[in-house]
Amino acid sequence: MKMATYSVLSGSVALITLQNPPVNALSEAVRTGITDAVQRTLKDPQVTSVVICGQNGRFCGGADIREFAGPMSGPPLVPMIHALEAMEKPVVAAIEGLALGGGLELALGCHYRIAHSQALLGLPEVTLGLLPAAGGSQRLPRLIGLPAALDLITTGRHISASEALKLGIVDQVTDDNALKMAVEFARSVVGQPLGPRRLSTRPCHSPPDVDSVLDQALAQVWQRGRGALAPVACVGALRAAATLPYAQGMEKERELMATLFNSGQARALQYAFFSQRVVGKWQPSGARWDNSTTRTIRKAAVIGLGTMGRGIVVALALAGVSVVAVESQEKQLAAARQMVPEMLQRGAGRRGLDTPPGVISFSSGLEDVSEVELVIEAVFEDMALKRRIFSRLATVCRPGTVLCSNTSGLDIDQLAEATQNPALVVGMHFFAPAHVMKLLEVVCGPRSSPEAVATAMVLGKRMGKVSVAVGNCPGFVGNRMLKPYMEQANFLLEEGATPQQVDEALEGFGFPMGVFRMSDLSGLDVGWRVRKEAGLTEQGVEPTRMRQGQRYSPLPDQMCEGGRLGQKTGRGWYRYDGPGGRVARSDPWVQNFLETYRARHGLVPRRIATEEILERCLYALTNEGFNILQDGVAAGPEDIDVIYVFGYGWPRHRGGPMFHAGQVGLARVLEKLEHYQHSHPDVPHLKPSSLLRRLVAAGSPPVQKWREFISKDRVHSQL
Ligand SMILES: CC(C)(COP(=O)(O)OP(=O)(O)OC[C@H]1O[C@@H](n2cnc3c(N)ncnc32)[C@H](O)[C@@H]1OP(=O)(O)O)[C@@H](O)C(=O)NCCC(=O)NCCSC(=O)/C=C/CCCCCCCCCCCCC(=O)O
């Protein structure tokens, strides 16, 4: 039963216990329980103090986010917290585990707060497209001052109990039983004046230059938020706290929350929250990773110590795995010996650790991996080389070792074929830099066993990654969708756009970097190599714009042939101060190159509107997402959206490409794709996916219903 219980300890301390596993979210039943308990406390003359705690060592994870999807009913939070604060008996929050969002706001309505040393506190509402609207935006700055409240509320970051103590959010921290301590504390403060403990009655201490502090915060959230509304509203609520009396501040908090609450961004961010928890609980074999047997990996090897390999070594070691790091090239091995310990130390420092938990040994030979439980191969993207390594590993490693490849798109099954036990081969596609980026695509080959996949998924989680299980196809999910997106960007250049124009459109949408700036950063030669492998490139004075029966843009190949590989050569779609330069400047050479190219091919440039740039790039990408769902390469739209948000810079407040298509309207996306396909019949990626057509025909169900629709649709098509 989800509720809040009331009991009286030793005749005088009322104990209100939140009971709504797993995080004691403030659902309607819990709010009703607290409201009733407050009434009982008021009526009971024996009770002299009150303690509020959460069941199972977790104080409260905040408002029940699932309730936000429907009409809100039951006692509202704001008056409930006011009633607690107004009590004439001291109320103490016993914070164990977590006090987040509405949970911390509840605690701020209490007169005292005692926290366990392992507890995490924070107001993460901004990450859900909201603001702390249960009085948090008004009480917190009155408790800890405006600058610290701005930091916590606009970032939504979780803080430790010791930081909370330093900031003055909690009164005491204990390593022992926080509940027991809170009860003793409650008894000890009976009779002390409560007026100064009521945060709503305190003035808000603001710095003398309050306006400039707020303006600076606003500028910062604009820049960081890439179009997100909630951080801006948070600054607005804090401005009210700093400049208005409490009651008017609360009114402003309510107004701002009303604007955010029903916004598309709040829906997108709450969808992103739940998607992150849904993903990966799937495999093509039908098994679930969380109920398959997994192996706990204590010792692993990484083969190949280029940029990706070094990052993977660090990520493993930070997760407490001992690593054998192997590199056959002497120079690269020497570089890794120097760089990896430095990266590791920095990583450990960021986590507040003095020493990294995992031990690393370096080697130049594969024979040193014989004792490990799992291997991650991270060599150059070359199938023949990878196959040679896998066949060698199959003889060197002991039976049962899980063999993983950090490939960004090669066929896992071809690698598995090179071994004696294909069931133990899976893909682990990391994103650069591998010790920083959160996304991991775990690629299930047709013969990968549920156990091997589950082991990779769980290891990814230990490494702090958001692991998403995907099927085996060229480019898997992320890179397969990237192809039509980049292709459209190149076509737009041919038709008259500039790299800056395309990038500005995409950055205006919310990507941290447009496609051409991103390409310069990762190196134009990455895609060139893939196109060469696919037999698509051709050199010559007059390269054709049709390859393998479809439209092809040789522009990026020509850039590579001219040595313009991006930041590393100091020249790409932009120019940089030198090789390795970071600041992109528009390059008249590129302008001239594009003009010459268009003239040579008889292409008449036209003015291209931002709307067309966005529609062609984004809908081509999304359309491939529908094909991926139809092919069963991703379990559901949430998987694709998580991949794009965590791995490709899709703005989180837009949910992900599939969610965004739902928000735009599936019928509109279909109509636009039909329109662009009509104008570009030689571009197969613009041909609307048949799944998209079927969803539109079925009345465009909401994205949360697509899984159900797809599985019914599959059964139907098999009949
Ligand atoms: C850190 C965590 C809490 C725990 O992490 P972990 O241990 O890893 O576990 P998870 O896998 O993440 O979670 C376990 C399951 O619990 C579910 N969960 C977690 N938190 C919540 C929650 N808050 N609500 C519901 N469900 C939750 C999670 O989905 C998992 O479920 P499942 O196993 O997948 O099924 C971590 O979970 C975490 O970070 N949680 C979120 C914490 C958070 O963000 N809290 C803030 C919530 S928002 C809030 O508190 C807002 C407060 C102010 C509200 C003010 C009043 C609002 C109404 C007013 C409306 C007025 C406008 C009306 C306008 C009009 O229409 O007119």
PDB file of N, CA, C and O and ligand atoms in Angstrom, residues 22-23 25 58 61-66 68 72 77 98 100-102 105 124-125 128 133-134 257-258 261-262 273-274 277, ligand 1:
ATOM      1  N   PRO A  22       9.723   2.455  -5.139  1.00  0.00           N
ATOM      2  CA  PRO A  22      11.049   2.320  -4.534  1.00  0.00           C
ATOM      3  C   PRO A  22      11.645   3.628  -4.004  1.00  0.00           C
ATOM      4  O   PRO A  22      12.635   3.581  -3.286  1.00  0.00           O
ATOM      5  N   VAL A  23      11.030   4.801  -4.329  1.00  0.00           N
ATOM      6  CA  VAL A  23      11.717   6.032  -3.909  1.00  0.00           C
ATOM      7  C   VAL A  23      10.829   6.917  -3.020  1.00  0.00           C
ATOM      8  O   VAL A  23      11.156   8.065  -2.751  1.00  0.00           O
ATOM      9  N   ALA A  25       7.996   8.354  -3.656  1.00  0.00           N
ATOM     10  CA  ALA A  25       7.551   9.564  -4.363  1.00  0.00           C
ATOM     11  C   ALA A  25       6.236  10.048  -3.753  1.00  0.00           C
ATOM     12  O   ALA A  25       5.444   9.269  -3.223  1.00  0.00           O
ATOM     13  N   ARG A  58      15.090   5.477   2.389  1.00  0.00           N
ATOM     14  CA  ARG A  58      15.089   6.495   1.329  1.00  0.00           C
ATOM     15  C   ARG A  58      14.044   7.540   1.723  1.00  0.00           C
ATOM     16  O   ARG A  58      12.850   7.224   1.757  1.00  0.00           O
ATOM     17  N   GLY A  61      11.995  10.702  -3.188  1.00  0.00           N
ATOM     18  CA  GLY A  61      12.510  11.034  -4.528  1.00  0.00           C
ATOM     19  C   GLY A  61      11.725  12.143  -5.206  1.00  0.00           C
ATOM     20  O   GLY A  61      11.913  12.382  -6.394  1.00  0.00           O
ATOM     21  N   GLY A  62      10.820  12.817  -4.460  1.00  0.00           N
ATOM     22  CA  GLY A  62      10.125  13.971  -5.032  1.00  0.00           C
ATOM     23  C   GLY A  62       8.708  13.658  -5.434  1.00  0.00           C
ATOM     24  O   GLY A  62       8.160  12.602  -5.094  1.00  0.00           O
ATOM     25  N   ALA A  63       8.118  14.598  -6.168  1.00  0.00           N
ATOM     26  CA  ALA A  63       6.752  14.399  -6.652  1.00  0.00           C
ATOM     27  C   ALA A  63       6.724  13.136  -7.515  1.00  0.00           C
ATOM     28  O   ALA A  63       7.747  12.731  -8.065  1.00  0.00           O
ATOM     29  N   ASP A  64       5.543  12.515  -7.593  1.00  0.00           N
ATOM     30  CA  ASP A  64       5.428  11.310  -8.418  1.00  0.00           C
ATOM     31  C   ASP A  64       5.295  11.753  -9.878  1.00  0.00           C
ATOM     32  O   ASP A  64       4.236  12.226 -10.301  1.00  0.00           O
ATOM     33  N   ILE A  65       6.380  11.574 -10.639  1.00  0.00           N
ATOM     34  CA  ILE A  65       6.435  12.126 -12.000  1.00  0.00           C
ATOM     35  C   ILE A  65       5.351  11.509 -12.884  1.00  0.00           C
ATOM     36  O   ILE A  65       4.840  12.142 -13.788  1.00  0.00           O
ATOM     37  N   ARG A  66       4.993  10.260 -12.576  1.00  0.00           N
ATOM     38  CA  ARG A  66       3.973   9.605 -13.426  1.00  0.00           C
ATOM     39  C   ARG A  66       2.639  10.334 -13.342  1.00  0.00           C
ATOM     40  O   ARG A  66       1.847  10.327 -14.283  1.00  0.00           O
ATOM     41  N   PHE A  68       2.166  13.437 -13.367  1.00  0.00           N
ATOM     42  CA  PHE A  68       2.154  14.662 -14.173  1.00  0.00           C
ATOM     43  C   PHE A  68       1.502  14.455 -15.542  1.00  0.00           C
ATOM     44  O   PHE A  68       1.136  15.409 -16.205  1.00  0.00           O
ATOM     45  N   MET A  72      -4.056  16.379 -12.075  1.00  0.00           N
ATOM     46  CA  MET A  72      -3.572  16.206 -10.693  1.00  0.00           C
ATOM     47  C   MET A  72      -4.774  16.211  -9.746  1.00  0.00           C
ATOM     48  O   MET A  72      -5.646  17.066  -9.850  1.00  0.00           O
ATOM     49  N   LEU A  77       0.768  19.909  -2.911  1.00  0.00           N
ATOM     50  CA  LEU A  77       1.979  19.939  -2.075  1.00  0.00           C
ATOM     51  C   LEU A  77       2.153  21.257  -1.310  1.00  0.00           C
ATOM     52  O   LEU A  77       2.558  21.250  -0.148  1.00  0.00           O
ATOM     53  N   LEU A  98      17.939   9.608  -0.029  1.00  0.00           N
ATOM     54  CA  LEU A  98      17.788  10.735  -0.950  1.00  0.00           C
ATOM     55  C   LEU A  98      16.668  11.672  -0.524  1.00  0.00           C
ATOM     56  O   LEU A  98      15.674  11.262   0.066  1.00  0.00           O
ATOM     57  N   LEU A 100      15.073  14.466  -2.903  1.00  0.00           N
ATOM     58  CA  LEU A 100      15.184  15.128  -4.213  1.00  0.00           C
ATOM     59  C   LEU A 100      13.874  15.819  -4.557  1.00  0.00           C
ATOM     60  O   LEU A 100      12.788  15.325  -4.213  1.00  0.00           O
ATOM     61  N   GLY A 101      13.980  16.928  -5.254  1.00  0.00           N
ATOM     62  CA  GLY A 101      12.801  17.624  -5.744  1.00  0.00           C
ATOM     63  C   GLY A 101      11.833  17.923  -4.615  1.00  0.00           C
ATOM     64  O   GLY A 101      12.203  18.463  -3.560  1.00  0.00           O
ATOM     65  N   GLY A 102      10.559  17.513  -4.842  1.00  0.00           N
ATOM     66  CA  GLY A 102       9.539  17.727  -3.816  1.00  0.00           C
ATOM     67  C   GLY A 102       9.943  17.132  -2.476  1.00  0.00           C
ATOM     68  O   GLY A 102       9.484  17.601  -1.422  1.00  0.00           O
ATOM     69  N   GLU A 105      11.950  19.740  -0.931  1.00  0.00           N
ATOM     70  CA  GLU A 105      11.048  20.861  -0.612  1.00  0.00           C
ATOM     71  C   GLU A 105      10.239  20.549   0.647  1.00  0.00           C
ATOM     72  O   GLU A 105       9.993  21.433   1.474  1.00  0.00           O
ATOM     73  N   PRO A 124      16.217  18.579  -8.639  1.00  0.00           N
ATOM     74  CA  PRO A 124      16.455  18.277 -10.070  1.00  0.00           C
ATOM     75  C   PRO A 124      15.269  18.588 -10.986  1.00  0.00           C
ATOM     76  O   PRO A 124      15.266  18.156 -12.133  1.00  0.00           O
ATOM     77  N   GLU A 125      14.277  19.342 -10.500  1.00  0.00           N
ATOM     78  CA  GLU A 125      13.080  19.590 -11.320  1.00  0.00           C
ATOM     79  C   GLU A 125      13.418  20.139 -12.698  1.00  0.00           C
ATOM     80  O   GLU A 125      12.768  19.817 -13.689  1.00  0.00           O
ATOM     81  N   LEU A 128      13.599  17.957 -15.534  1.00  0.00           N
ATOM     82  CA  LEU A 128      12.317  17.413 -16.015  1.00  0.00           C
ATOM     83  C   LEU A 128      11.487  18.512 -16.661  1.00  0.00           C
ATOM     84  O   LEU A 128      10.287  18.367 -16.884  1.00  0.00           O
ATOM     85  N   ALA A 133       8.492  23.951  -7.501  1.00  0.00           N
ATOM     86  CA  ALA A 133       7.313  24.784  -7.300  1.00  0.00           C
ATOM     87  C   ALA A 133       6.511  24.385  -6.072  1.00  0.00           C
ATOM     88  O   ALA A 133       5.341  24.711  -5.966  1.00  0.00           O
ATOM     89  N   ALA A 134       7.136  23.676  -5.153  1.00  0.00           N
ATOM     90  CA  ALA A 134       6.468  23.425  -3.871  1.00  0.00           C
ATOM     91  C   ALA A 134       7.145  24.316  -2.826  1.00  0.00           C
ATOM     92  O   ALA A 134       7.423  23.899  -1.706  1.00  0.00           O
ATOM     93  N   MET A 257       5.511  27.903 -13.002  1.00  0.00           N
ATOM     94  CA  MET A 257       5.295  26.449 -13.069  1.00  0.00           C
ATOM     95  C   MET A 257       4.130  26.122 -14.003  1.00  0.00           C
ATOM     96  O   MET A 257       4.191  25.167 -14.790  1.00  0.00           O
ATOM     97  N   ALA A 258       3.082  26.954 -13.953  1.00  0.00           N
ATOM     98  CA  ALA A 258       1.927  26.688 -14.817  1.00  0.00           C
ATOM     99  C   ALA A 258       2.335  26.759 -16.287  1.00  0.00           C
ATOM    100  O   ALA A 258       1.867  25.969 -17.108  1.00  0.00           O
ATOM    101  N   PHE A 261       4.537  23.531 -16.879  1.00  0.00           N
ATOM    102  CA  PHE A 261       3.959  22.215 -16.593  1.00  0.00           C
ATOM    103  C   PHE A 261       3.379  21.522 -17.826  1.00  0.00           C
ATOM    104  O   PHE A 261       3.570  20.334 -18.026  1.00  0.00           O
ATOM    105  N   ASN A 262       2.681  22.291 -18.658  1.00  0.00           N
ATOM    106  CA  ASN A 262       2.051  21.671 -19.830  1.00  0.00           C
ATOM    107  C   ASN A 262       2.862  21.875 -21.109  1.00  0.00           C
ATOM    108  O   ASN A 262       2.359  21.641 -22.204  1.00  0.00           O
ATOM    109  N   PHE A 273      13.434  11.004 -19.162  1.00  0.00           N
ATOM    110  CA  PHE A 273      13.718  10.373 -17.862  1.00  0.00           C
ATOM    111  C   PHE A 273      13.252   8.906 -17.873  1.00  0.00           C
ATOM    112  O   PHE A 273      14.012   7.997 -17.526  1.00  0.00           O
ATOM    113  N   PHE A 274      12.025   8.676 -18.283  1.00  0.00           N
ATOM    114  CA  PHE A 274      11.513   7.306 -18.250  1.00  0.00           C
ATOM    115  C   PHE A 274      12.169   6.442 -19.338  1.00  0.00           C
ATOM    116  O   PHE A 274      12.419   5.264 -19.118  1.00  0.00           O
ATOM    117  N   ARG A 277      15.222   4.743 -18.345  1.00  0.00           N
ATOM    118  CA  ARG A 277      15.018   3.588 -17.462  1.00  0.00           C
ATOM    119  C   ARG A 277      14.423   2.397 -18.199  1.00  0.00           C
ATOM    120  O   ARG A 277      14.489   1.276 -17.728  1.00  0.00           O
TER     121      ARG A 277
HETATM  122  C1  LIG B   1      18.001   8.935  -7.895  1.00  0.00           C
HETATM  123  C2  LIG B   1      16.682   8.215  -8.104  1.00  0.00           C
HETATM  124  C3  LIG B   1      15.634   8.751  -7.175  1.00  0.00           C
HETATM  125  C4  LIG B   1      16.844   6.715  -7.831  1.00  0.00           C
HETATM  126  O1  LIG B   1      17.734   6.155  -8.748  1.00  0.00           O
HETATM  127  P1  LIG B   1      17.901   4.555  -8.857  1.00  0.00           P
HETATM  128  O2  LIG B   1      18.039   3.986  -7.516  1.00  0.00           O
HETATM  129  O3  LIG B   1      18.958   4.327  -9.874  1.00  0.00           O
HETATM  130  O4  LIG B   1      16.517   4.008  -9.397  1.00  0.00           O
HETATM  131  P2  LIG B   1      15.779   4.302 -10.753  1.00  0.00           P
HETATM  132  O5  LIG B   1      15.897   3.130 -11.639  1.00  0.00           O
HETATM  133  O6  LIG B   1      16.146   5.618 -11.309  1.00  0.00           O
HETATM  134  O7  LIG B   1      14.280   4.449 -10.247  1.00  0.00           O
HETATM  135  C5  LIG B   1      13.591   3.328  -9.712  1.00  0.00           C
HETATM  136  C6  LIG B   1      12.151   3.402 -10.140  1.00  0.00           C
HETATM  137  O8  LIG B   1      11.541   4.534  -9.529  1.00  0.00           O
HETATM  138  C7  LIG B   1      10.942   5.373 -10.515  1.00  0.00           C
HETATM  139  N1  LIG B   1      11.040   6.752 -10.036  1.00  0.00           N
HETATM  140  C8  LIG B   1      12.116   7.365  -9.567  1.00  0.00           C
HETATM  141  N2  LIG B   1      11.829   8.611  -9.165  1.00  0.00           N
HETATM  142  C9  LIG B   1      10.506   8.769  -9.382  1.00  0.00           C
HETATM  143  C10 LIG B   1       9.606   9.841  -9.163  1.00  0.00           C
HETATM  144  N3  LIG B   1       9.997  11.021  -8.612  1.00  0.00           N
HETATM  145  N4  LIG B   1       8.330   9.663  -9.522  1.00  0.00           N
HETATM  146  C11 LIG B   1       7.916   8.490 -10.051  1.00  0.00           C
HETATM  147  N5  LIG B   1       8.717   7.425 -10.276  1.00  0.00           N
HETATM  148  C12 LIG B   1       9.991   7.590  -9.946  1.00  0.00           C
HETATM  149  C13 LIG B   1      11.765   5.107 -11.766  1.00  0.00           C
HETATM  150  O9  LIG B   1      11.044   5.446 -12.906  1.00  0.00           O
HETATM  151  C14 LIG B   1      12.002   3.614 -11.645  1.00  0.00           C
HETATM  152  O10 LIG B   1      10.825   2.972 -12.045  1.00  0.00           O
HETATM  153  P3  LIG B   1      10.879   1.646 -12.985  1.00  0.00           P
HETATM  154  O11 LIG B   1      11.641   0.644 -12.198  1.00  0.00           O
HETATM  155  O12 LIG B   1      11.612   2.023 -14.212  1.00  0.00           O
HETATM  156  O13 LIG B   1       9.447   1.320 -13.217  1.00  0.00           O
HETATM  157  C15 LIG B   1      16.226   8.413  -9.557  1.00  0.00           C
HETATM  158  O14 LIG B   1      15.138   7.590  -9.834  1.00  0.00           O
HETATM  159  C16 LIG B   1      15.811   9.812  -9.861  1.00  0.00           C
HETATM  160  O15 LIG B   1      16.642  10.629 -10.175  1.00  0.00           O
HETATM  161  N6  LIG B   1      14.503  10.093  -9.789  1.00  0.00           N
HETATM  162  C17 LIG B   1      13.934  11.384 -10.131  1.00  0.00           C
HETATM  163  C18 LIG B   1      14.120  12.359  -9.006  1.00  0.00           C
HETATM  164  C19 LIG B   1      13.494  13.665  -9.385  1.00  0.00           C
HETATM  165  O16 LIG B   1      13.741  14.212 -10.431  1.00  0.00           O
HETATM  166  N7  LIG B   1      12.666  14.196  -8.514  1.00  0.00           N
HETATM  167  C20 LIG B   1      11.936  15.403  -8.769  1.00  0.00           C
HETATM  168  C21 LIG B   1      10.565  15.075  -9.263  1.00  0.00           C
HETATM  169  S1  LIG B   1       9.641  16.515  -9.773  1.00  0.00           S
HETATM  170  C22 LIG B   1       9.232  17.225  -8.294  1.00  0.00           C
HETATM  171  O17 LIG B   1       9.561  16.715  -7.268  1.00  0.00           O
HETATM  172  C23 LIG B   1       8.442  18.471  -8.390  1.00  0.00           C
HETATM  173  C24 LIG B   1       8.079  19.106  -7.291  1.00  0.00           C
HETATM  174  C25 LIG B   1       7.260  20.310  -7.346  1.00  0.00           C
HETATM  175  C26 LIG B   1       5.860  19.943  -7.688  1.00  0.00           C
HETATM  176  C27 LIG B   1       4.939  21.066  -7.475  1.00  0.00           C
HETATM  177  C28 LIG B   1       3.528  20.711  -7.709  1.00  0.00           C
HETATM  178  C29 LIG B   1       3.279  20.255  -9.100  1.00  0.00           C
HETATM  179  C30 LIG B   1       1.877  20.353  -9.570  1.00  0.00           C
HETATM  180  C31 LIG B   1       1.461  21.731  -9.943  1.00  0.00           C
HETATM  181  C32 LIG B   1       0.951  21.842 -11.294  1.00  0.00           C
HETATM  182  C33 LIG B   1       0.496  23.245 -11.570  1.00  0.00           C
HETATM  183  C34 LIG B   1       0.319  23.550 -12.979  1.00  0.00           C
HETATM  184  C35 LIG B   1      -1.045  23.279 -13.485  1.00  0.00           C
HETATM  185  C36 LIG B   1      -1.254  24.028 -14.716  1.00  0.00           C
HETATM  186  C37 LIG B   1      -2.596  23.737 -15.276  1.00  0.00           C
HETATM  187  O18 LIG B   1      -2.761  22.683 -15.878  1.00  0.00           O
HETATM  188  O19 LIG B   1      -3.460  24.586 -15.092  1.00  0.00           O
END
